[in-house]
Amino acid sequence: MMIENEGILRTNQALISILHRILDIVVIIGSLFIVNTFHTQPWNINHTVAAIFVAFLFHFLSELGSLYISWRGLSLFKEIKTTTVYWCISASICSLALSYAPQEVLLDRLMIKWFAIGLLSLISYRVCLRFILSFVRRKGFNTRSFIIAGGGALGRKLVNKIADNQSLGLIFNGYYDDYKVGQDFENIECKGDLEKLVVACKKGNIDRVYITLPMRAEERIKWLMTELADSTTSVYIVPDIFMFELLHARSDVIAGIPTISIYDSPLDGSNAIVKRIEDLVLSALILLLISPIILAMSIAIKITSRGPILFKQTRYGIDGKAIEVWKFRSMTVMENADKVTQAKKNDVRLTPIGGFIRSSSLDELPQFFNVLQGRMSIVGPRPHAVVHNEEYRTIINGYMLRHKVKPGITGWAQVNGLRGETDTLEKMEKRIEYDLDYIRNWSLGFDLKIVISTVFKSFTDKNAY
């Protein structure tokens, strides 16, 4: 059955977009009015100028950065992040401008409260709007019908994903495919070939078409896009890239040409800044707390065995570039060449206190200096010896993708028990699986979870030796 419900909001999309802009202005000016009221100050021309100035800046940046697009199906976090960035830029420019104004123009405390309440209000009403629209769509309003061009695995995956997220308000209305006429697709019979799809779209009863044909059908995709240009249906191409093990995939535009990354790092732009601040703050704090332990360990190593206090080994860092990693020396050998033997349980090469400092992870403490240097991160995939990298990169698919981020002192694999010797291929494959899972799902909260888990597990891990 063809669904013709265009939705309550769809027919008024331009009006909704205008109201969204107006609401931002009302929130910005209203938040200053509320703060000023609590300060029991009379509203004057200075407040008016400041409110209009910030509202104009925020509106200008939002238009420039496409904040007022339809966010249906897009990340709420990304919308909040974009809103926060534009508001902070607007507030910073306003503060800079007011620093040259007479002191009596606006109180600093009033400005700080205004910026804080304004940001909270802009974010809050967007979150509330998301929940309202989600509720409305789950009730069957503001929905849009869509069909699939291509009945393969990619099309089935897309339909399942949309079905699991009813808040998108998208209703599956069948699929078309040249080679599967008469076959079932998620218990729905194929409606016909792609020629029939074009006819259906030109009748104007279909909201969206998702083209999920494989890459090899390039000519057929071009033909379909040309034909659908003679309709009012919204057309989307879903790239057949799910054959790859994607790593933080995302879209981008290069000189006006859209691109999709298959293998990329999550630590780019503002995320890289957040990660670096996290590393600097935590490593400085930890080094301050453990400085007596570092001093005691240095003395103990020097007294109990001959050789340097620190063991320095070349390992791969971010982007596969060689870095020098520091550890407290726990062995009588200093292997850093073409052959590096992994430490084993009851290893005869251990110094008198080597077993203790390895099992308690105290040998890793000097790596906090590597973090301050920017070579490593507190959380990330553990760096392996260069010779082991060269060995495993040829036999484990995606092994080198773990170097899309800085290596860490601790990582997701380590808190899940994958520490110590990797004496089988299965163990190393499992470690890489956890490393790539960390990169795909990175967040500041994920890092803190791993740090806390490390603190509780470091002294009880039986695989550390």
PDB file of C-alpha atoms in Angstrom, residues 20-157:
ATOM      1  CA  HIS A  20      13.797  28.046  14.430  1.00  0.00           C
ATOM      2  CA  ARG A  21      15.892  31.114  13.682  1.00  0.00           C
ATOM      3  CA  ILE A  22      13.460  33.400  15.491  1.00  0.00           C
ATOM      4  CA  LEU A  23      13.458  31.120  18.540  1.00  0.00           C
ATOM      5  CA  ASP A  24      17.260  31.326  18.765  1.00  0.00           C
ATOM      6  CA  ILE A  25      17.089  35.099  18.816  1.00  0.00           C
ATOM      7  CA  VAL A  26      14.349  35.052  21.468  1.00  0.00           C
ATOM      8  CA  VAL A  27      16.387  32.650  23.626  1.00  0.00           C
ATOM      9  CA  ILE A  28      19.553  34.773  23.372  1.00  0.00           C
ATOM     10  CA  ILE A  29      17.850  38.065  24.209  1.00  0.00           C
ATOM     11  CA  GLY A  30      15.539  36.451  26.769  1.00  0.00           C
ATOM     12  CA  SER A  31      18.423  34.850  28.691  1.00  0.00           C
ATOM     13  CA  LEU A  32      20.103  38.243  29.067  1.00  0.00           C
ATOM     14  CA  PHE A  33      16.801  39.742  30.246  1.00  0.00           C
ATOM     15  CA  ILE A  34      16.417  36.997  32.870  1.00  0.00           C
ATOM     16  CA  VAL A  35      19.959  37.428  34.160  1.00  0.00           C
ATOM     17  CA  ASN A  36      19.599  41.186  34.257  1.00  0.00           C
ATOM     18  CA  THR A  37      16.317  40.875  36.174  1.00  0.00           C
ATOM     19  CA  PHE A  38      17.985  38.786  38.881  1.00  0.00           C
ATOM     20  CA  HIS A  39      20.725  41.405  39.097  1.00  0.00           C
ATOM     21  CA  THR A  40      17.990  43.991  39.686  1.00  0.00           C
ATOM     22  CA  GLN A  41      19.503  46.315  37.111  1.00  0.00           C
ATOM     23  CA  PRO A  42      17.409  48.532  34.826  1.00  0.00           C
ATOM     24  CA  TRP A  43      17.481  47.511  31.168  1.00  0.00           C
ATOM     25  CA  ASN A  44      19.322  50.132  29.121  1.00  0.00           C
ATOM     26  CA  ILE A  45      20.788  50.700  25.699  1.00  0.00           C
ATOM     27  CA  ASN A  46      23.971  48.812  26.591  1.00  0.00           C
ATOM     28  CA  HIS A  47      22.018  45.604  27.199  1.00  0.00           C
ATOM     29  CA  THR A  48      20.141  46.060  23.934  1.00  0.00           C
ATOM     30  CA  VAL A  49      23.334  46.551  21.922  1.00  0.00           C
ATOM     31  CA  ALA A  50      25.027  43.531  23.522  1.00  0.00           C
ATOM     32  CA  ALA A  51      21.997  41.274  22.989  1.00  0.00           C
ATOM     33  CA  ILE A  52      21.545  42.279  19.341  1.00  0.00           C
ATOM     34  CA  PHE A  53      25.296  41.989  18.684  1.00  0.00           C
ATOM     35  CA  VAL A  54      25.541  38.428  20.049  1.00  0.00           C
ATOM     36  CA  ALA A  55      22.272  37.353  18.405  1.00  0.00           C
ATOM     37  CA  PHE A  56      23.555  38.631  15.052  1.00  0.00           C
ATOM     38  CA  LEU A  57      26.920  36.870  15.446  1.00  0.00           C
ATOM     39  CA  PHE A  58      25.318  33.579  16.418  1.00  0.00           C
ATOM     40  CA  HIS A  59      22.795  33.776  13.580  1.00  0.00           C
ATOM     41  CA  PHE A  60      25.537  34.623  11.059  1.00  0.00           C
ATOM     42  CA  LEU A  61      27.742  31.709  12.158  1.00  0.00           C
ATOM     43  CA  SER A  62      24.778  29.335  12.224  1.00  0.00           C
ATOM     44  CA  GLU A  63      23.805  30.253   8.673  1.00  0.00           C
ATOM     45  CA  LEU A  64      27.399  29.899   7.553  1.00  0.00           C
ATOM     46  CA  GLY A  65      27.778  26.516   9.262  1.00  0.00           C
ATOM     47  CA  SER A  66      24.373  25.103   8.236  1.00  0.00           C
ATOM     48  CA  LEU A  67      22.986  24.801  11.757  1.00  0.00           C
ATOM     49  CA  TYR A  68      19.461  25.354  10.465  1.00  0.00           C
ATOM     50  CA  ILE A  69      19.359  22.297   8.225  1.00  0.00           C
ATOM     51  CA  SER A  70      16.951  19.419   8.875  1.00  0.00           C
ATOM     52  CA  TRP A  71      18.613  17.262  11.538  1.00  0.00           C
ATOM     53  CA  ARG A  72      16.330  14.261  10.951  1.00  0.00           C
ATOM     54  CA  GLY A  73      18.514  11.165  11.325  1.00  0.00           C
ATOM     55  CA  LEU A  74      21.630  13.166  12.174  1.00  0.00           C
ATOM     56  CA  SER A  75      23.573  13.068  15.427  1.00  0.00           C
ATOM     57  CA  LEU A  76      22.135  14.998  18.385  1.00  0.00           C
ATOM     58  CA  PHE A  77      25.646  15.227  19.798  1.00  0.00           C
ATOM     59  CA  LYS A  78      26.874  16.857  16.594  1.00  0.00           C
ATOM     60  CA  GLU A  79      24.035  19.411  16.687  1.00  0.00           C
ATOM     61  CA  ILE A  80      24.805  20.252  20.326  1.00  0.00           C
ATOM     62  CA  LYS A  81      28.527  20.432  19.582  1.00  0.00           C
ATOM     63  CA  THR A  82      27.961  22.769  16.621  1.00  0.00           C
ATOM     64  CA  THR A  83      25.623  24.980  18.669  1.00  0.00           C
ATOM     65  CA  THR A  84      28.158  25.164  21.509  1.00  0.00           C
ATOM     66  CA  VAL A  85      31.023  26.107  19.195  1.00  0.00           C
ATOM     67  CA  TYR A  86      29.080  28.906  17.494  1.00  0.00           C
ATOM     68  CA  TRP A  87      27.788  30.261  20.811  1.00  0.00           C
ATOM     69  CA  CYS A  88      31.273  30.234  22.378  1.00  0.00           C
ATOM     70  CA  ILE A  89      32.717  32.074  19.371  1.00  0.00           C
ATOM     71  CA  SER A  90      29.924  34.661  19.552  1.00  0.00           C
ATOM     72  CA  ALA A  91      30.383  35.100  23.313  1.00  0.00           C
ATOM     73  CA  SER A  92      34.171  35.412  22.964  1.00  0.00           C
ATOM     74  CA  ILE A  93      33.911  38.104  20.287  1.00  0.00           C
ATOM     75  CA  CYS A  94      31.381  39.985  22.420  1.00  0.00           C
ATOM     76  CA  SER A  95      33.638  39.791  25.478  1.00  0.00           C
ATOM     77  CA  LEU A  96      36.578  41.044  23.448  1.00  0.00           C
ATOM     78  CA  ALA A  97      34.518  43.970  22.121  1.00  0.00           C
ATOM     79  CA  LEU A  98      33.288  44.867  25.602  1.00  0.00           C
ATOM     80  CA  SER A  99      36.819  44.844  26.993  1.00  0.00           C
ATOM     81  CA  TYR A 100      37.379  48.095  25.106  1.00  0.00           C
ATOM     82  CA  ALA A 101      34.120  49.621  26.370  1.00  0.00           C
ATOM     83  CA  PRO A 102      33.743  51.733  29.531  1.00  0.00           C
ATOM     84  CA  GLN A 103      33.629  49.708  32.744  1.00  0.00           C
ATOM     85  CA  GLU A 104      30.038  50.670  33.496  1.00  0.00           C
ATOM     86  CA  VAL A 105      28.663  49.088  30.290  1.00  0.00           C
ATOM     87  CA  LEU A 106      28.119  45.559  31.637  1.00  0.00           C
ATOM     88  CA  LEU A 107      29.306  43.723  34.728  1.00  0.00           C
ATOM     89  CA  ASP A 108      31.652  40.776  34.136  1.00  0.00           C
ATOM     90  CA  ARG A 109      29.605  38.467  36.367  1.00  0.00           C
ATOM     91  CA  LEU A 110      26.430  39.336  34.475  1.00  0.00           C
ATOM     92  CA  MET A 111      28.131  38.508  31.170  1.00  0.00           C
ATOM     93  CA  ILE A 112      29.407  35.152  32.413  1.00  0.00           C
ATOM     94  CA  LYS A 113      25.967  34.185  33.707  1.00  0.00           C
ATOM     95  CA  TRP A 114      24.349  35.312  30.466  1.00  0.00           C
ATOM     96  CA  PHE A 115      26.720  33.210  28.355  1.00  0.00           C
ATOM     97  CA  ALA A 116      26.194  30.171  30.591  1.00  0.00           C
ATOM     98  CA  ILE A 117      22.378  30.433  30.704  1.00  0.00           C
ATOM     99  CA  GLY A 118      22.204  31.278  27.001  1.00  0.00           C
ATOM    100  CA  LEU A 119      24.187  28.175  26.053  1.00  0.00           C
ATOM    101  CA  LEU A 120      22.150  25.980  28.387  1.00  0.00           C
ATOM    102  CA  SER A 121      18.913  27.347  26.922  1.00  0.00           C
ATOM    103  CA  LEU A 122      19.995  26.909  23.299  1.00  0.00           C
ATOM    104  CA  ILE A 123      20.983  23.295  23.969  1.00  0.00           C
ATOM    105  CA  SER A 124      17.980  22.468  26.160  1.00  0.00           C
ATOM    106  CA  TYR A 125      15.316  23.533  23.721  1.00  0.00           C
ATOM    107  CA  ARG A 126      17.053  21.613  20.910  1.00  0.00           C
ATOM    108  CA  VAL A 127      17.111  18.454  23.022  1.00  0.00           C
ATOM    109  CA  CYS A 128      13.450  18.946  23.951  1.00  0.00           C
ATOM    110  CA  LEU A 129      12.557  19.514  20.305  1.00  0.00           C
ATOM    111  CA  ARG A 130      14.280  16.256  19.386  1.00  0.00           C
ATOM    112  CA  PHE A 131      12.247  14.333  21.956  1.00  0.00           C
ATOM    113  CA  ILE A 132       9.004  15.982  20.835  1.00  0.00           C
ATOM    114  CA  LEU A 133       9.626  15.192  17.166  1.00  0.00           C
ATOM    115  CA  SER A 134      10.669  11.644  18.087  1.00  0.00           C
ATOM    116  CA  PHE A 135       7.422  11.142  20.008  1.00  0.00           C
ATOM    117  CA  VAL A 136       5.338  12.606  17.194  1.00  0.00           C
ATOM    118  CA  ARG A 137       6.995  10.371  14.605  1.00  0.00           C
ATOM    119  CA  ARG A 138       6.517   7.257  16.731  1.00  0.00           C
ATOM    120  CA  LYS A 139       2.806   8.081  16.786  1.00  0.00           C
ATOM    121  CA  GLY A 140       2.755   8.026  12.995  1.00  0.00           C
ATOM    122  CA  PHE A 141       2.809  11.773  12.329  1.00  0.00           C
ATOM    123  CA  ASN A 142       5.420  13.685  10.338  1.00  0.00           C
ATOM    124  CA  THR A 143       6.479  10.465   8.609  1.00  0.00           C
ATOM    125  CA  ARG A 144       7.965   9.988   5.178  1.00  0.00           C
ATOM    126  CA  SER A 145       7.806   6.921   2.994  1.00  0.00           C
ATOM    127  CA  PHE A 146      10.905   5.499   1.356  1.00  0.00           C
ATOM    128  CA  ILE A 147      11.741   2.743  -1.065  1.00  0.00           C
ATOM    129  CA  ILE A 148      14.932   0.869  -1.825  1.00  0.00           C
ATOM    130  CA  ALA A 149      16.521   0.587  -5.248  1.00  0.00           C
ATOM    131  CA  GLY A 150      18.434  -2.689  -4.958  1.00  0.00           C
ATOM    132  CA  GLY A 151      17.455  -5.733  -2.920  1.00  0.00           C
ATOM    133  CA  GLY A 152      20.896  -6.901  -1.830  1.00  0.00           C
ATOM    134  CA  ALA A 153      22.500  -7.166   1.594  1.00  0.00           C
ATOM    135  CA  LEU A 154      23.148  -3.416   1.777  1.00  0.00           C
ATOM    136  CA  GLY A 155      19.465  -2.624   1.195  1.00  0.00           C
ATOM    137  CA  ARG A 156      18.383  -5.098   3.877  1.00  0.00           C
ATOM    138  CA  LYS A 157      20.887  -3.642   6.325  1.00  0.00           C
TER     139      LYS A 157
END
